[in-house]
CSV table of C-alpha atoms in Angstrom, one decimal:
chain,number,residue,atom,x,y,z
A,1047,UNK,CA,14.3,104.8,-88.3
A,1048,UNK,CA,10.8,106.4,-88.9
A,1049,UNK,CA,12.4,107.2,-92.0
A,1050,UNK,CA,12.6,104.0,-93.3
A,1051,UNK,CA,9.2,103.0,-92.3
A,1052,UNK,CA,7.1,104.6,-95.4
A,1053,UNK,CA,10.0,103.5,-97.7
A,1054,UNK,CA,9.5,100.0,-96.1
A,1055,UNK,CA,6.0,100.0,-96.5
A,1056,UNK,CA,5.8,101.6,-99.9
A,1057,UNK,CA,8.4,99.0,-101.2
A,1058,UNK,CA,6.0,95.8,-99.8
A,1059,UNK,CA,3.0,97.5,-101.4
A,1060,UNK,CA,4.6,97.4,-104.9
A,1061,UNK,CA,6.0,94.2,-103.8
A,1062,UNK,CA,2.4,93.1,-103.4
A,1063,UNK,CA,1.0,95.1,-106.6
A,1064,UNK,CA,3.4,93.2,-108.6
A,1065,UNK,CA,3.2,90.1,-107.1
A,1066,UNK,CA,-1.0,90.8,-108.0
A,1067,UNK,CA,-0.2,92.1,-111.3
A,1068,UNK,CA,1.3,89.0,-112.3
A,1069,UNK,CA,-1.3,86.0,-111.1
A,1070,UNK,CA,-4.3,87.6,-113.1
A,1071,UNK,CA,-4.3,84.7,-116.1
A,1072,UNK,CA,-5.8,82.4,-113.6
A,1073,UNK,CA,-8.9,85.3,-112.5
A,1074,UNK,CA,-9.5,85.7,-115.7
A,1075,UNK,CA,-9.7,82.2,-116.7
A,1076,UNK,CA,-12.2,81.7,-113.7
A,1077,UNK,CA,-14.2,85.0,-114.3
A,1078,UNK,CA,-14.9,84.5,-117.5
A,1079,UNK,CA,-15.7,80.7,-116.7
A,1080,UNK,CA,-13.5,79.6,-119.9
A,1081,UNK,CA,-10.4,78.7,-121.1
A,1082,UNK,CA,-9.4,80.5,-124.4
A,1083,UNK,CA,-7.2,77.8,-126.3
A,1084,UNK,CA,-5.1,79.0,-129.3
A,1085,UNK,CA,-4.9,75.6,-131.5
A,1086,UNK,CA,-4.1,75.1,-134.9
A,1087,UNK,CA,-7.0,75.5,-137.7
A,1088,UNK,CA,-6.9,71.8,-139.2
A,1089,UNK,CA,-4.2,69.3,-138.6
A,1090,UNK,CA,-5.3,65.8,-137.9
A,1091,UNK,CA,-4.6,64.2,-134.6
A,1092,UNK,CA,-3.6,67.6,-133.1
A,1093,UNK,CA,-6.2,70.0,-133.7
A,1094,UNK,CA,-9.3,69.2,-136.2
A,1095,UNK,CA,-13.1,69.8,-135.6
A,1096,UNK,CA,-15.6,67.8,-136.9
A,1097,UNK,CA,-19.2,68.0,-138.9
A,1098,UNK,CA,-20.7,69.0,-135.3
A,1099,UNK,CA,-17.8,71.7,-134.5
A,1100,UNK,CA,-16.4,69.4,-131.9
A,1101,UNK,CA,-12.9,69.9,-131.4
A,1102,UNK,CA,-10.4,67.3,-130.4
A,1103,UNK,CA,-6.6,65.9,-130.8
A,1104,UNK,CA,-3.9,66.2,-129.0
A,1105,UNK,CA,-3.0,69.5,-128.6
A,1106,UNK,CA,-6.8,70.3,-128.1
A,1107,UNK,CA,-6.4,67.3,-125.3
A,1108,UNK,CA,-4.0,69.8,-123.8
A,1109,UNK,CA,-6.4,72.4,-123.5
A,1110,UNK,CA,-8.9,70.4,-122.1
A,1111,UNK,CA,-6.6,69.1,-119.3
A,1112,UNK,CA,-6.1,72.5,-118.1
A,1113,UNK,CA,-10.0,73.6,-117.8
A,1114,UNK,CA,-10.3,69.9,-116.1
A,1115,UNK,CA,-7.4,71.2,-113.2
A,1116,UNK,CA,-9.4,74.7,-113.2
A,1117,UNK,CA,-12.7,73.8,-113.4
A,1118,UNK,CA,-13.4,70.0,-112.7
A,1119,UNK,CA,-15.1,70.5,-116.5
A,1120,UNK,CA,-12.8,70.0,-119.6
A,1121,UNK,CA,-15.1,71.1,-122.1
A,1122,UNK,CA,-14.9,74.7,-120.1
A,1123,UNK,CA,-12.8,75.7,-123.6
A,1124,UNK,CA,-13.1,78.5,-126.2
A,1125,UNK,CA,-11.1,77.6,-129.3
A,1126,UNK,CA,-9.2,79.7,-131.3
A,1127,UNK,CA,-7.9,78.3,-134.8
A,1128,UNK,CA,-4.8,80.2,-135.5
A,1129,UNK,CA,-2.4,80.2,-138.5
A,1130,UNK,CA,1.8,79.8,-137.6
A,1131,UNK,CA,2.2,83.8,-138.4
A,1132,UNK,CA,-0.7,84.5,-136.1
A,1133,UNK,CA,-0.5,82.2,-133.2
A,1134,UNK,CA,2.3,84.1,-130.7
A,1135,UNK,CA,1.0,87.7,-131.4
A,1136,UNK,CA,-2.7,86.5,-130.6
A,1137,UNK,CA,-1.3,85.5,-127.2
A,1138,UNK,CA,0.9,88.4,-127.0
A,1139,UNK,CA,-2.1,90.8,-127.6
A,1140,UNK,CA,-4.0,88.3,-124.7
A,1141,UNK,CA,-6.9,86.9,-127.5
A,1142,UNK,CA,-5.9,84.0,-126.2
A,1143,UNK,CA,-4.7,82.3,-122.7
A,1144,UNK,CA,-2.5,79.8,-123.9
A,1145,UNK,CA,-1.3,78.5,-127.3
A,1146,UNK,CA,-1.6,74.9,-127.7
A,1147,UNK,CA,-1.0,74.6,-131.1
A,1148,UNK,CA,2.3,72.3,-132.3
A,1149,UNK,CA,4.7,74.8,-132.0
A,1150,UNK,CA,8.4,74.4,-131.6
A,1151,UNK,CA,10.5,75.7,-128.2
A,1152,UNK,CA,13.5,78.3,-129.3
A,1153,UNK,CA,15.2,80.8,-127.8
A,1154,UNK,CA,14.9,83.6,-130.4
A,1155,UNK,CA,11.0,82.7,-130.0
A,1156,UNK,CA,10.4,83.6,-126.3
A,1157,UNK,CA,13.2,86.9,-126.8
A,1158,UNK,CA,11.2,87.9,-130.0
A,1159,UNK,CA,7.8,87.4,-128.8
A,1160,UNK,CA,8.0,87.9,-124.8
A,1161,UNK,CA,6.7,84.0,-124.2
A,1162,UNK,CA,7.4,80.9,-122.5
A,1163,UNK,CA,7.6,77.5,-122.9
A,1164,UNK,CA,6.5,75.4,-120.0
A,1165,UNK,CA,8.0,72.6,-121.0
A,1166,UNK,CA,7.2,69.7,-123.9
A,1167,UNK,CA,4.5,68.1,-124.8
A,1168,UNK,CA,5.5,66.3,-127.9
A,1169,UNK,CA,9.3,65.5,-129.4
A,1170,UNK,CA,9.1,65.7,-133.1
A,1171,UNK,CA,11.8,66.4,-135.7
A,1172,UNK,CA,11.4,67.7,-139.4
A,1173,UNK,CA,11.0,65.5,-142.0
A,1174,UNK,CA,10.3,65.0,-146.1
A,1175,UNK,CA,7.3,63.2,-147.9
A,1176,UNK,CA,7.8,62.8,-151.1
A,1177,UNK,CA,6.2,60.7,-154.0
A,1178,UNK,CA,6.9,56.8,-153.9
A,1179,UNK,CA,7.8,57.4,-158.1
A,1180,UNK,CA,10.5,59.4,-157.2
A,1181,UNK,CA,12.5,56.0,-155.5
A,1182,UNK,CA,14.1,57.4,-153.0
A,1183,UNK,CA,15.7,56.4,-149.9
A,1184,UNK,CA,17.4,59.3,-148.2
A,1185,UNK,CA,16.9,63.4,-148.0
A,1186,UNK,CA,20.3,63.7,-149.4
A,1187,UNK,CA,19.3,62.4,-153.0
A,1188,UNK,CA,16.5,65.9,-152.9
A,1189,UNK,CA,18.8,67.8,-155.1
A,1190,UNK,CA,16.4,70.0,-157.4
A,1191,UNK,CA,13.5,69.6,-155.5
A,1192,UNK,CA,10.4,71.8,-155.5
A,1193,UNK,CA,9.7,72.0,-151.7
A,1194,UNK,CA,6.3,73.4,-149.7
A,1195,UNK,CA,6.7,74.8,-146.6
A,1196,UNK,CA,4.6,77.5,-144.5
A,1197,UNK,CA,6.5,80.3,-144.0
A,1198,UNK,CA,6.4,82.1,-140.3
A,1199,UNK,CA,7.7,78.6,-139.4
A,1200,UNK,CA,11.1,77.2,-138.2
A,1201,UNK,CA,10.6,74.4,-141.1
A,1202,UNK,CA,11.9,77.0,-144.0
A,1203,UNK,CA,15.1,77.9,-142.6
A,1204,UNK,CA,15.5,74.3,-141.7
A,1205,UNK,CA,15.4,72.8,-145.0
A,1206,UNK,CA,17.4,75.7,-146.5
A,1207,UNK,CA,20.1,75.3,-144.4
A,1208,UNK,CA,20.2,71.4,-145.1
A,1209,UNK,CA,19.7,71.9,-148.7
A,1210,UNK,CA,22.6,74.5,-148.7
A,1211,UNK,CA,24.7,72.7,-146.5
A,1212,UNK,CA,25.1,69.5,-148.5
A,1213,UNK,CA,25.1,72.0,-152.2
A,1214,UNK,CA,22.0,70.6,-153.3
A,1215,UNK,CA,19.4,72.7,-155.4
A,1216,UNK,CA,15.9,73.9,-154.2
A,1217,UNK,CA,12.7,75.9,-155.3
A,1218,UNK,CA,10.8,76.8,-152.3
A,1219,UNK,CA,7.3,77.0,-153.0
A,1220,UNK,CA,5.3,78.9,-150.1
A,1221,UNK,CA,1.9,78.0,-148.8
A,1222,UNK,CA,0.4,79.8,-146.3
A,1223,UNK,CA,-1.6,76.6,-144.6
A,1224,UNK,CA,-1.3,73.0,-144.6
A,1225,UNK,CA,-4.6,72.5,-146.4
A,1226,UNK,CA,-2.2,74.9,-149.1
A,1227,UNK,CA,0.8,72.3,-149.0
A,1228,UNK,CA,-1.7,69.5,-149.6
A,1229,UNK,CA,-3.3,71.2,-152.7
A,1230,UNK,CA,-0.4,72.1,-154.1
A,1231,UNK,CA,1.6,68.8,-153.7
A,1232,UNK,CA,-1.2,66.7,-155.1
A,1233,UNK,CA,-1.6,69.4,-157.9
A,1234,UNK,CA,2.1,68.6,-158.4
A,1235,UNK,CA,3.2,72.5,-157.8
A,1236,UNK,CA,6.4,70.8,-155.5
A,1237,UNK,CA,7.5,66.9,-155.2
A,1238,UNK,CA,8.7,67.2,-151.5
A,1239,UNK,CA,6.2,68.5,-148.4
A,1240,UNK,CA,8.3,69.1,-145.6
A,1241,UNK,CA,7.6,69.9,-141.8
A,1242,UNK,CA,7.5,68.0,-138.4
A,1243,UNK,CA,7.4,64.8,-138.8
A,1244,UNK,CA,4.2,64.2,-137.0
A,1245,UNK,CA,2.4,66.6,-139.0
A,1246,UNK,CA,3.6,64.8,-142.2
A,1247,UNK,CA,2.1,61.7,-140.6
A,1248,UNK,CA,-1.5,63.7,-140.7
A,1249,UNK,CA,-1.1,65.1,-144.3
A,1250,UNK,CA,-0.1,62.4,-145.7
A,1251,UNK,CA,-3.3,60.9,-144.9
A,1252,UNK,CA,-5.7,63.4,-146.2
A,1253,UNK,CA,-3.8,63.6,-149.7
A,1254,UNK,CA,-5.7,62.7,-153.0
A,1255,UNK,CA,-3.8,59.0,-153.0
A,1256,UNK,CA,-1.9,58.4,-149.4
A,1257,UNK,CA,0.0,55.6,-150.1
A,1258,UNK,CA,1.6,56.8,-153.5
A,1259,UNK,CA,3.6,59.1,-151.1
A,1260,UNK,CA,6.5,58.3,-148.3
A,1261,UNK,CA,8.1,59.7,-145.3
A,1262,UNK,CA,12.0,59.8,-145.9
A,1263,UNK,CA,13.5,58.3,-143.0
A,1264,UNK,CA,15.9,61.3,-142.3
A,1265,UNK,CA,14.9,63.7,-139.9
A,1266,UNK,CA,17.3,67.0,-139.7
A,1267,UNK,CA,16.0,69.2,-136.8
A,1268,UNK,CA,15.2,68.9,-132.9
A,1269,UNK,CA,11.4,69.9,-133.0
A,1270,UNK,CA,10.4,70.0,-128.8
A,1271,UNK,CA,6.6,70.6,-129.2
A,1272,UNK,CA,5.0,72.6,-126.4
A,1273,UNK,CA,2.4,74.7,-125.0
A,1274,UNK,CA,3.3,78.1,-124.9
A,1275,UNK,CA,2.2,81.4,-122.3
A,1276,UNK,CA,2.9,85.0,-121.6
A,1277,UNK,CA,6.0,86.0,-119.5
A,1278,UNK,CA,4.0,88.2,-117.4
A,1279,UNK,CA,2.5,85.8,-115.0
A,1280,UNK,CA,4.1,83.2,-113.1
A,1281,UNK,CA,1.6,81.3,-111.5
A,1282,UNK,CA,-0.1,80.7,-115.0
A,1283,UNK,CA,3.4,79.3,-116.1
A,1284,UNK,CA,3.5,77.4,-113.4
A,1285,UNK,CA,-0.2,75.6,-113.7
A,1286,UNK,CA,0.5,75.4,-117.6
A,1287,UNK,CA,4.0,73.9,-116.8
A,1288,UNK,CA,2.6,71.1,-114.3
A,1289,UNK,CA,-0.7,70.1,-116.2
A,1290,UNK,CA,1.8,68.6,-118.3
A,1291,UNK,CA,4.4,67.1,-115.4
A,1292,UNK,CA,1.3,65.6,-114.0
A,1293,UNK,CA,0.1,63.7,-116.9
A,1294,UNK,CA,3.4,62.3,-117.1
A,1295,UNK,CA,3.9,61.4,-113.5
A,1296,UNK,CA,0.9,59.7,-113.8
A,1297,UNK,CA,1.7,57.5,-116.6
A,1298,UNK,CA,4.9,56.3,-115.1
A,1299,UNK,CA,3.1,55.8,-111.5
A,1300,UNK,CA,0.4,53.5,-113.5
A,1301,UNK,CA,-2.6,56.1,-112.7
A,1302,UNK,CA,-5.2,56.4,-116.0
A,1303,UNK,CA,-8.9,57.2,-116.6
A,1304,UNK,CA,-10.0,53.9,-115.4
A,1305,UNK,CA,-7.7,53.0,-112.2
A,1306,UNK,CA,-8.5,56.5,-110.8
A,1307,UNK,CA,-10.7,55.5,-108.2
A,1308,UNK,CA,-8.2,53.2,-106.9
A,1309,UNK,CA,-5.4,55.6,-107.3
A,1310,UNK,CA,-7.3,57.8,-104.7
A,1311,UNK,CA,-7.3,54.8,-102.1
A,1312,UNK,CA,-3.6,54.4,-102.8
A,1313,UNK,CA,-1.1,53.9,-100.1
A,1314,UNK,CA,1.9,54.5,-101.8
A,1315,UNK,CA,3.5,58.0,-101.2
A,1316,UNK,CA,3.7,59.0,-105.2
A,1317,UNK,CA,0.4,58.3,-106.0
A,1318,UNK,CA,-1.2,59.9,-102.7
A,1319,UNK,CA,0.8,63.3,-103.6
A,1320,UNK,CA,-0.2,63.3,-107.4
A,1321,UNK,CA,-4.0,62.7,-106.6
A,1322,UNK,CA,-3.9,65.0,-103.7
A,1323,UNK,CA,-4.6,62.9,-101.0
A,1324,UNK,CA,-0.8,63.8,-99.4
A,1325,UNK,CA,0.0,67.2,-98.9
A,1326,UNK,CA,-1.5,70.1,-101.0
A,1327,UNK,CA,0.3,71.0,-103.7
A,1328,UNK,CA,-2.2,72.9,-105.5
A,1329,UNK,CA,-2.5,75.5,-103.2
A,1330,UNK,CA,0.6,77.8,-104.8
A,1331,UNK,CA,-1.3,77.2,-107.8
A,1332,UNK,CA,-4.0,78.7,-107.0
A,1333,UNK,CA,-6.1,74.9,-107.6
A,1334,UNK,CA,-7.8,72.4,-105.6
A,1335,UNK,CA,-5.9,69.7,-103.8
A,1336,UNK,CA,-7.3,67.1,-106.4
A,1337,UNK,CA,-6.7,69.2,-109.6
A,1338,UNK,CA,-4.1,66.1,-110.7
A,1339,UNK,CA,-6.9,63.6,-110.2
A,1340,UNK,CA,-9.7,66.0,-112.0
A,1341,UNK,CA,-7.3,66.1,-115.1
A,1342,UNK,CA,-6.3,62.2,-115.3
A,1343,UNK,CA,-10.1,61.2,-114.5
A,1344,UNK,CA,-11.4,63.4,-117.7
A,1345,UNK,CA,-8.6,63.4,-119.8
A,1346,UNK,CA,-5.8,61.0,-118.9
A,1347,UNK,CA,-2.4,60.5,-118.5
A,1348,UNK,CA,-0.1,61.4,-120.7
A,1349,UNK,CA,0.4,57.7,-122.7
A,1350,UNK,CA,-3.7,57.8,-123.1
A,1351,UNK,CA,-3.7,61.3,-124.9
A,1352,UNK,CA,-1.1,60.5,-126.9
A,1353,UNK,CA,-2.3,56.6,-128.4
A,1354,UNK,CA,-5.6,57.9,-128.9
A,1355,UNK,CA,-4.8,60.9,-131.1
A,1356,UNK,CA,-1.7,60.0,-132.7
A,1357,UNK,CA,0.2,56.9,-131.6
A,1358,UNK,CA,-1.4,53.0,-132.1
A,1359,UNK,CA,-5.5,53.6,-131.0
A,1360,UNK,CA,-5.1,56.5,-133.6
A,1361,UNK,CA,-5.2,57.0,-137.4
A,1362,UNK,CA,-1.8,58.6,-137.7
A,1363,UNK,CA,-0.1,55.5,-136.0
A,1364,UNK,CA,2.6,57.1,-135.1
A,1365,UNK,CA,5.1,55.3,-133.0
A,1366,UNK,CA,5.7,56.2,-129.2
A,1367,UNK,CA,9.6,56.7,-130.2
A,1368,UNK,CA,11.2,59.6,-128.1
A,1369,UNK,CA,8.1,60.3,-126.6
A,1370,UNK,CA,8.4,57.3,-124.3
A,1371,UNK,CA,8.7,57.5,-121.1
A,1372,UNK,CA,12.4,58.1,-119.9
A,1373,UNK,CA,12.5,54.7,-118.5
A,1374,UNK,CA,11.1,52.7,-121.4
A,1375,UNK,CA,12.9,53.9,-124.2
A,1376,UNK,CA,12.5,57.7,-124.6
A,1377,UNK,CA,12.8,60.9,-123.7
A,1378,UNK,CA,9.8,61.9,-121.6
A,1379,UNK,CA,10.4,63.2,-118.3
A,1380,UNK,CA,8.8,65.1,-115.6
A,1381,UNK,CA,10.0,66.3,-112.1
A,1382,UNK,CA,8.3,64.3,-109.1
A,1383,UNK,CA,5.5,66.5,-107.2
A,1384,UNK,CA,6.7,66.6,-103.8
């Protein structure tokens, strides 16, 4: 029996290291006194920075929703442009805390790279724009199409496997940004710009003449859009993961910006748990007990980042489509806190 007692004590101290090891995101987030954001270098109503090097979209929203639960600040955020062959070693190689920066959920992804997905921000699916001249109505009439795409991105094999699949032609014409897709569609390099759907939405409106160009109505790939993290450290996951349940909850319970304040006053059980004012659910996070109510008073809710950036308050105009909530139309979902 004494024996066993240095082998037990040995075994809870690496236990305990581990455990340690693993929850150091947060420490260094706080330490530092900023979160470091990778977002994506230009792409209108996700991630674009203005004339005064103000940042702001959706993703960047995202961002800023996760310094607000940390820090009651959300401006408390370093950004980090990154291109789509850059983003997942930069947080692989820790430059950056989390990536916020449209980029799709697959498995080969978080086995290639050692990252997670927390979960999804934004449903999206790829898509074609093409010229208005060119009369078409579906992506099966593309046959002999000149076609930009980044590569590093799921969009390439995408389109080549539709392309190939229903024995039509293709040039693929590479660009290494979408600034590069833009120049080279309106310098007529390709006829057909392809990638999510949303992101066609914000192209579309910073080519030399927008409405000579359309969005095909056919979209040929599951895009789940989502912030991504290291697999090292759980409890990060974790605070990533329910930033983004929270917004959501909120949404669906009726909480926003401006019915905060009565939110907190709330009698009903949801609403007293999500604002903190039941039970203490940020503790295992590592948070305060009002870290849901910090993020939804300085950023919002989930509908409120997304009709400002990209849906009807925005320029894109995107409709709410999947991203709905589950119970009016779409997809979006998040587990109750409780």
């Amino acid at each position: 029996m004494r024996k066993m007692i240095p082998i037990f004590l040995a075994l809870t101290a690496t236990l305990a290291f581990s455990v340690a090891a693993q929850s150091q995101t947060l420490k260094t987030v706080q330490d530092r006194g900023s979160l470091v954001c990778g977002v994506n270098p230009g792409l209108e109503g996700f991630a674009s920075k203005d004339a005064n090097g103000q940042w702001s979209g959706f993703d960047v929203d995202f961002c800023r929703a996760l310094a607000a639960a940390i820090f009651n600040d959300p401006s408390k955020v370093q950004y980090v442009p990154l291109s789509a062959s850059d983003r997942f070693d930069a947080l692989k190689n820790k430059q950056i805390d989390v990536l916020s920066r449209n980029s799709t959920w697959a498995m080969g992804r978080e086995g290639d790279y050692g990252v997670v997905f927390p979960g999804v921000t934004y449903y999206d699916g790829q898509a074609f724009l093409v010229p208005k001249g060119r009369n078409l109505q579906s992506a099966l009439e593309l046959d002999g199409s000149k076609v930009c795409v980044q590569p590093g991105t799921t969009t390439e094999p995408n389109f080549i496997d539709f392309f190939e699949t229903n024995h039509m032609k293709y040039e693929t014409v590479h660009a290494a940004s979408a600034d590069d897709m833009i120049k080279a569609y309106d310098a007529g390099q390709c006829n057909v710009l392809t990638t999510d759907e949303s992101g066609l939405f914000a192209m579309r409106l910073r080519l030399a003449q927008p409405n000579d160009s359309m969005i095909l109505p056919d979209v040929i790939s599951k895009e789940p859009l989502g912030p991504v993290v290291r697999q090292d450290d759980m409890q990060w996951f974790n605070i990533v993961k329910w930033v983004n349940f929270a917004m959501i909850d909120a949404e669906e319970l009726g909480v926003n910006s401006k019915t905060i304040d009565e939110a907190l006053k709330s009698e009903k059980t949801a609403v007293k748990r999500l604002v903190g004012t039941d039970g203490d659910f940020g503790k295992p996070l590592g948070l305060s007990s009002d870290w849901a109510a910090r993020v939804i008073r300085t950023v919002g809710n989930y509908g409120e980042v997304f009709d400002r950036n990209v849906g009807a308050h925005s320029k894109l105009g995107v409709p709410r489509g999947l991203n709905e909530l589950w119970n009016n139309g779409g997809i979006q979902y998040a587990p109750p806190i409780r």
